[in-house]
Coordinates of C-alpha atoms in Angstrom, one line a residue:
M1 CA 0.0 0.0 0.0
K2 CA 1.2 3.5 -0.8
D3 CA 1.3 5.0 2.7
T4 CA 3.4 8.1 1.8
P5 CA 1.2 11.2 1.8
V6 CA 1.1 13.0 -1.5
T7 CA 2.9 16.3 -1.5
P8 CA 3.3 19.0 -4.1
E9 CA 6.6 17.3 -5.0
N10 CA 5.2 13.9 -5.8
D11 CA 1.6 15.0 -6.8
V12 CA 0.5 13.6 -10.1
T13 CA -0.5 16.6 -12.2
D14 CA -0.6 17.6 -15.8
A15 CA -1.8 21.2 -15.4
P16 CA 0.3 24.2 -14.6
A17 CA 0.4 25.1 -10.9
R18 CA -1.1 28.5 -11.6
F19 CA -4.4 26.9 -12.6
P20 CA -6.9 26.8 -9.8
R21 CA -8.0 23.4 -8.5
L22 CA -11.5 24.1 -9.6
R23 CA -10.4 24.4 -13.2
R24 CA -8.6 21.1 -13.0
A25 CA -11.7 19.4 -11.5
A26 CA -14.1 21.1 -14.0
P27 CA -14.4 18.1 -16.4
A28 CA -15.3 15.9 -13.5
L29 CA -17.9 18.3 -12.1
A30 CA -19.4 18.7 -15.6
A31 CA -19.6 14.9 -16.0
F32 CA -21.3 14.6 -12.7
A33 CA -23.8 17.3 -13.4
A34 CA -24.6 15.9 -16.9
V35 CA -25.2 12.4 -15.5
R36 CA -27.4 13.6 -12.7
L37 CA -29.4 16.0 -15.0
L38 CA -30.0 13.0 -17.3
G39 CA -31.4 11.1 -14.3
L40 CA -33.7 13.9 -13.3
A41 CA -34.9 14.4 -16.9
V42 CA -35.8 10.7 -17.2
L43 CA -37.5 10.8 -13.7
A44 CA -39.5 13.9 -14.9
G45 CA -40.6 12.1 -18.1
W46 CA -41.5 9.0 -16.2
G47 CA -43.5 11.0 -13.7
A48 CA -45.4 12.8 -16.5
V49 CA -46.5 9.4 -17.8
A50 CA -47.1 7.7 -14.5
G51 CA -48.8 10.8 -12.9
S52 CA -46.2 11.0 -10.1
S53 CA -44.4 14.1 -8.8
P54 CA -40.6 13.9 -9.1
H55 CA -40.3 16.6 -6.4
T56 CA -42.3 14.5 -4.0
L57 CA -40.3 11.4 -4.8
L58 CA -37.1 13.2 -4.2
S59 CA -37.9 15.3 -1.2
A60 CA -41.0 14.0 0.6
R61 CA -40.9 10.2 0.9
W62 CA -39.1 7.6 3.0
D63 CA -36.1 9.0 5.0
S64 CA -36.6 12.5 3.5
L65 CA -39.7 12.8 5.6
W66 CA -37.9 11.9 8.8
Y67 CA -35.1 14.4 8.1
A68 CA -37.6 17.2 7.3
R69 CA -39.6 16.5 10.5
I70 CA -36.4 16.8 12.6
A71 CA -35.6 20.1 10.8
A72 CA -39.1 21.3 11.6
E73 CA -39.7 20.0 15.1
G74 CA -36.5 18.6 16.5
Y75 CA -36.0 15.2 18.0
G76 CA -38.7 13.3 20.0
Y77 CA -41.0 11.9 17.3
E78 CA -41.5 8.2 17.1
V79 CA -43.9 5.6 15.6
V80 CA -45.0 2.5 17.4
L81 CA -45.6 -0.4 15.0
P82 CA -48.3 -3.0 15.6
S83 CA -45.5 -5.5 16.4
G84 CA -44.5 -3.2 19.3
A85 CA -41.3 -2.0 17.6
V86 CA -40.5 1.7 18.0
H87 CA -39.2 3.8 15.2
S88 CA -37.6 6.9 16.7
N89 CA -36.2 9.8 14.8
L90 CA -33.2 9.6 17.1
A91 CA -31.9 7.1 14.6
F92 CA -31.1 9.9 12.2
F93 CA -28.0 11.9 12.7
P94 CA -28.4 15.7 12.9
L95 CA -26.2 17.4 10.3
L96 CA -28.5 17.2 7.4
P97 CA -31.6 18.4 9.3
W98 CA -29.5 21.3 10.7
L99 CA -28.5 22.3 7.1
E100 CA -32.1 21.9 6.0
R101 CA -33.2 24.3 8.7
L102 CA -30.5 26.8 7.8
V103 CA -31.3 26.8 4.0
A104 CA -35.0 27.0 4.7
A105 CA -34.5 30.0 7.0
V106 CA -32.4 31.8 4.4
S107 CA -34.5 30.9 1.3
G108 CA -38.0 30.4 2.6
L109 CA -38.1 26.9 1.0
S110 CA -39.8 24.0 2.7
Y111 CA -37.5 21.7 4.6
G112 CA -37.8 19.0 2.0
S113 CA -36.9 21.4 -0.8
A114 CA -34.1 22.7 1.3
G115 CA -32.8 19.2 1.6
L116 CA -32.7 19.0 -2.2
V117 CA -30.6 22.2 -2.3
V118 CA -28.2 20.6 0.3
S119 CA -27.9 17.5 -1.8
V120 CA -27.2 19.4 -5.0
V121 CA -24.4 21.3 -3.4
A122 CA -23.1 18.3 -1.5
G123 CA -23.2 16.1 -4.6
L124 CA -21.0 18.6 -6.4
A125 CA -18.7 18.7 -3.4
A126 CA -18.6 14.9 -3.3
A127 CA -17.8 14.7 -7.0
W128 CA -14.9 17.2 -6.5
G129 CA -13.6 15.3 -3.5
I130 CA -13.7 12.0 -5.3
F131 CA -11.8 13.6 -8.2
A132 CA -9.3 15.1 -5.8
V133 CA -8.6 11.7 -4.1
A134 CA -8.3 9.8 -7.4
D135 CA -6.2 12.6 -9.1
L136 CA -3.6 12.4 -6.3
F137 CA -2.4 8.9 -7.2
L138 CA -4.1 8.0 -10.5
G139 CA -4.1 11.3 -12.4
R140 CA -6.7 13.6 -13.9
R141 CA -8.2 11.3 -16.5
A142 CA -8.9 8.5 -14.0
G143 CA -10.3 11.1 -11.6
V144 CA -12.9 12.3 -14.1
L145 CA -13.9 8.7 -14.9
A146 CA -14.2 7.8 -11.2
V147 CA -16.6 10.7 -10.8
A148 CA -18.6 9.7 -13.9
L149 CA -18.9 6.2 -12.7
W150 CA -20.0 7.2 -9.2
A151 CA -22.7 9.5 -10.7
A152 CA -23.9 6.6 -12.9
L153 CA -24.2 3.9 -10.2
P154 CA -27.6 2.0 -10.4
V155 CA -29.0 3.7 -7.3
A156 CA -27.2 7.1 -7.9
V157 CA -30.6 8.8 -7.9
V158 CA -30.2 8.9 -4.1
Q159 CA -27.5 11.5 -4.7
S160 CA -30.2 13.9 -5.9
M161 CA -32.6 13.1 -3.0
A162 CA -33.0 14.9 0.3
Y163 CA -31.0 12.0 1.8
S164 CA -27.6 12.2 3.6
E165 CA -25.5 10.1 1.2
A166 CA -24.2 13.0 -0.9
L167 CA -23.4 15.0 2.2
F168 CA -21.6 12.2 3.9
T169 CA -19.6 11.2 0.8
A170 CA -18.5 14.9 0.3
L171 CA -17.3 15.0 3.9
A172 CA -15.6 11.6 3.7
A173 CA -13.9 12.2 0.4
W174 CA -12.4 15.6 1.5
A175 CA -11.4 14.1 4.9
L176 CA -9.5 11.4 3.0
Y177 CA -7.9 14.0 0.8
G178 CA -6.8 15.9 3.9
V179 CA -5.2 12.7 5.3
L180 CA -3.4 12.0 2.1
R181 CA -2.0 15.5 1.9
G182 CA -1.2 15.7 5.6
H183 CA -3.8 18.4 6.4
W184 CA -4.7 16.9 9.7
I185 CA -6.8 19.5 11.4
T186 CA -9.0 20.0 8.3
A187 CA -9.3 16.2 8.0
G188 CA -10.2 16.0 11.7
L189 CA -13.0 18.6 11.3
L190 CA -14.4 17.0 8.2
A191 CA -14.3 13.6 9.9
A192 CA -16.2 15.1 12.9
G193 CA -18.8 16.4 10.4
A194 CA -19.1 13.0 8.8
G195 CA -19.7 11.6 12.3
L196 CA -22.6 14.0 12.7
T197 CA -24.1 12.8 9.4
R198 CA -24.3 9.0 9.4
P199 CA -23.3 6.2 11.8
V200 CA -20.7 5.0 9.2
G201 CA -18.8 8.2 10.0
A202 CA -16.8 5.8 12.2
A203 CA -15.1 4.6 8.9
V204 CA -13.7 8.1 8.3
V205 CA -12.4 8.3 11.9
A206 CA -10.7 5.0 11.6
A207 CA -9.1 6.0 8.3
L208 CA -7.7 9.2 9.8
W209 CA -6.4 7.3 12.8
V210 CA -4.6 4.8 10.6
G211 CA -3.2 7.5 8.5
A212 CA -2.0 9.4 11.6
A213 CA -0.4 6.2 13.0
L214 CA 1.5 5.7 9.8
A215 CA 2.6 9.3 9.8
W216 CA 4.0 9.0 13.3
R217 CA 5.7 5.7 12.3
R218 CA 7.5 7.6 9.5
G219 CA 8.5 10.3 12.0
E220 CA 6.2 12.8 10.3
G221 CA 3.6 13.3 13.1
S222 CA 3.2 16.6 14.8
W223 CA 0.8 18.5 17.1
R224 CA -1.5 19.0 14.1
T225 CA -1.6 15.2 13.6
A226 CA -2.6 14.8 17.2
A227 CA -5.2 17.5 16.9
G228 CA -6.8 15.8 13.9
V229 CA -6.9 12.5 15.8
L230 CA -8.7 14.2 18.7
L231 CA -11.1 16.2 16.6
A232 CA -12.1 13.3 14.3
P233 CA -14.5 11.3 16.7
L234 CA -16.1 14.3 18.4
G235 CA -19.1 14.6 16.1
A236 CA -20.2 11.0 16.4
A237 CA -19.3 10.8 20.1
A238 CA -21.3 13.9 20.9
Y239 CA -24.4 12.7 19.2
V240 CA -24.3 9.1 20.5
L241 CA -23.7 10.3 24.1
W242 CA -26.5 12.8 23.8
V243 CA -28.9 10.1 22.6
G244 CA -27.8 7.9 25.4
H245 CA -28.4 10.6 27.9
R246 CA -31.8 11.5 26.4
T247 CA -33.0 7.9 26.3
G248 CA -31.5 6.9 29.6
G249 CA -29.6 4.1 27.9
G250 CA -26.1 5.3 28.5
L251 CA -23.5 4.4 26.0
L252 CA -25.8 1.8 24.4
G253 CA -28.7 4.1 24.1
Y254 CA -28.2 4.7 20.4
L255 CA -27.8 1.0 19.7
D256 CA -31.2 0.5 21.4
V257 CA -32.7 3.1 19.1
Q258 CA -31.3 1.3 16.1
A259 CA -32.6 -2.0 17.4
G260 CA -36.1 -0.5 17.4
W261 CA -35.7 -0.2 13.6
G262 CA -34.4 -3.7 13.3
N263 CA -30.9 -2.6 12.6
G264 CA -27.8 -4.1 14.1
F265 CA -24.5 -5.8 13.2
D266 CA -24.6 -9.6 13.0
G267 CA -21.6 -10.3 10.7
G268 CA -23.9 -10.8 7.7
W269 CA -25.9 -13.7 9.1
A270 CA -29.3 -12.1 8.5
F271 CA -28.3 -11.1 5.0
A272 CA -27.1 -14.6 4.3
R273 CA -30.4 -16.0 5.5
F274 CA -32.2 -13.5 3.3
I275 CA -30.2 -14.7 0.2
G276 CA -30.8 -18.3 1.2
E277 CA -34.6 -17.7 1.3
R278 CA -34.5 -16.2 -2.2
L279 CA -32.5 -19.2 -3.5
A280 CA -35.1 -21.6 -2.0
S281 CA -38.1 -19.8 -3.5
S282 CA -39.4 -18.7 -6.8
A283 CA -37.1 -15.7 -6.5
F284 CA -34.1 -18.0 -7.2
L285 CA -32.6 -15.6 -9.8
A286 CA -32.8 -12.7 -7.4
G287 CA -30.8 -14.8 -4.9
V288 CA -28.2 -15.5 -7.6
G289 CA -28.1 -11.8 -8.5
L290 CA -27.5 -10.9 -4.8
I291 CA -24.6 -13.4 -4.6
A292 CA -23.1 -12.0 -7.8
G293 CA -23.4 -8.5 -6.4
V294 CA -21.6 -9.4 -3.1
L295 CA -18.9 -11.2 -5.0
L296 CA -18.4 -8.1 -7.3
V297 CA -18.1 -5.8 -4.3
L298 CA -15.5 -8.1 -2.7
W299 CA -13.6 -8.5 -6.0
L300 CA -13.5 -4.7 -6.4
Y301 CA -12.2 -4.3 -2.9
R302 CA -9.5 -6.9 -3.6
S303 CA -8.6 -4.8 -6.7
C304 CA -8.3 -1.7 -4.6
V305 CA -5.7 -3.5 -2.5
R306 CA -3.8 -4.9 -5.5
Q307 CA -3.9 -1.4 -7.0
G308 CA -1.9 -0.2 -4.1
Q309 CA -4.3 2.4 -2.8
P310 CA -3.1 4.3 0.3
A311 CA -4.0 2.9 3.6
A312 CA -6.6 5.5 4.5
P313 CA -8.9 4.9 1.6
L314 CA -8.6 1.2 2.0
V315 CA -9.5 1.3 5.7
Y316 CA -12.4 3.7 5.0
C317 CA -13.8 1.6 2.1
G318 CA -13.3 -1.7 3.9
I319 CA -15.4 -0.5 6.9
V320 CA -18.1 1.0 4.7
V321 CA -18.4 -2.3 2.8
A322 CA -18.3 -4.4 6.0
L323 CA -21.1 -2.3 7.7
A324 CA -23.2 -2.4 4.6
L325 CA -23.0 -6.1 4.0
C326 CA -22.8 -7.4 7.5
A327 CA -25.6 -5.3 9.1
S328 CA -29.1 -6.6 9.7
G329 CA -32.1 -4.5 8.8
Y330 CA -33.9 -3.7 5.6
F331 CA -31.8 -5.4 2.9
G332 CA -33.1 -3.2 0.1
S333 CA -30.9 -0.5 1.6
K334 CA -27.6 -2.2 1.0
P335 CA -26.9 -0.7 -2.5
R336 CA -27.6 2.7 -1.1
L337 CA -25.4 2.1 1.9
L338 CA -22.5 1.2 -0.5
L339 CA -22.7 4.6 -2.3
P340 CA -20.1 6.2 -0.1
A341 CA -17.6 3.4 -0.9
F342 CA -16.2 5.3 -3.9
P343 CA -12.7 3.9 -3.7
L344 CA -14.2 0.7 -5.1
L345 CA -14.5 2.5 -8.4
L346 CA -10.9 3.6 -8.7
P347 CA -9.5 0.4 -10.2
V348 CA -12.3 0.5 -12.8
A349 CA -11.5 4.2 -13.5
A350 CA -7.8 3.4 -13.8
A351 CA -8.5 0.6 -16.3
L352 CA -10.8 2.8 -18.4
G353 CA -8.2 5.5 -18.3
R354 CA -5.9 3.3 -20.4
W355 CA -8.5 3.1 -23.2
G356 CA -9.1 5.5 -25.9
T357 CA -11.2 8.6 -25.1
R358 CA -14.3 7.5 -27.0
R359 CA -14.2 3.9 -25.6
A360 CA -13.6 5.1 -22.1
A361 CA -16.4 7.7 -22.2
A362 CA -18.8 5.2 -23.7
V363 CA -18.9 3.0 -20.5
P364 CA -20.1 5.7 -18.1
A365 CA -22.4 7.0 -20.8
V366 CA -24.1 3.7 -21.2
L367 CA -24.2 3.2 -17.4
A368 CA -25.7 6.7 -17.0
V369 CA -28.6 5.9 -19.3
C370 CA -29.2 2.6 -17.4
S371 CA -29.0 4.4 -14.1
A372 CA -31.4 7.1 -15.1
V373 CA -34.0 4.5 -16.3
Y374 CA -33.5 2.3 -13.2
G375 CA -33.7 5.3 -10.9
A376 CA -37.0 6.4 -12.3
F377 CA -38.4 2.9 -12.1
W378 CA -37.1 2.5 -8.5
L379 CA -38.5 5.7 -7.2
N380 CA -41.9 5.0 -8.8
G381 CA -41.8 1.6 -7.2
S382 CA -40.4 0.4 -3.9
G383 CA -37.8 3.1 -3.8
P384 CA -35.1 3.5 -1.2
P385 CA -36.1 2.9 2.4

């Protein structure tokens, strides 16, 4: 693994230093915007035929409603199901609702619409962060392709919803960039923000800690490194401790809230049973597809290791994948939970980068069309939970 932080001396670049970073990233941002606009256009067309509202699908269904309610009323709302299970809004981390409240106060938009604004900005920030990380050790061409692939994933429509995936990925990608460049305080603050966004913020904290440990091992640690290490877990720790205090459950209070939703970590046993049930039923092909999907993810992660990615992205990606695949809960969420695992796309981007321009561009273009159609079908059907 390439554990040496990238510096201006060993940075891979093909543009004069006087060019601003935004100009260097412009093709990646343009590719991201084009793919997402295609997805929204197909969703609008589908809605016109089906009689559905794209705005409602993107901002006022599923988790979007929970985030908007938190922005409007704060925490304390819960639903008791006939089974006795309790769905509490304490399961949702606070950074997205805070930003929704801020945007709504400034713009006068509804909280759901404010969430869409946050996702648009966060999506562009995530695309730029993914490009920045890939550009450091693979170059500009692969960075653009990595962003295009991320924007064209099958469930990428979530990036345009009032969900927290785009926001979390933006914070995670830039935190990793900070670790790779040795910007420890910035990385620590971004990791703390990621910890206020989703439970999987722990992956960002772990990546920073591993990067810091390697820096100290090389004799490159400093007080800034220590500050980053201390800052990184503060966001998640603060929220988890607050939930524990509010519920009276102590350190395990947040886990109790998640258990009410049926979420937990069982090493993948529940997911394996779910696949087994598909294989033993008329949904056999669905079970085979799930196995193929899991094997593809594991193969991609192995490719990340063989590619020689730095330790921080590998640690981050490995934890995101492990939490997504090995958690119990609603299994339809797993593709969405894998969205932040963008390092999985870097080996593919590097391989495409060795092709001719037209051939390389054709792959994300085709995927973008498929993603747009599937996204419209998905949101007008079961949709993301």
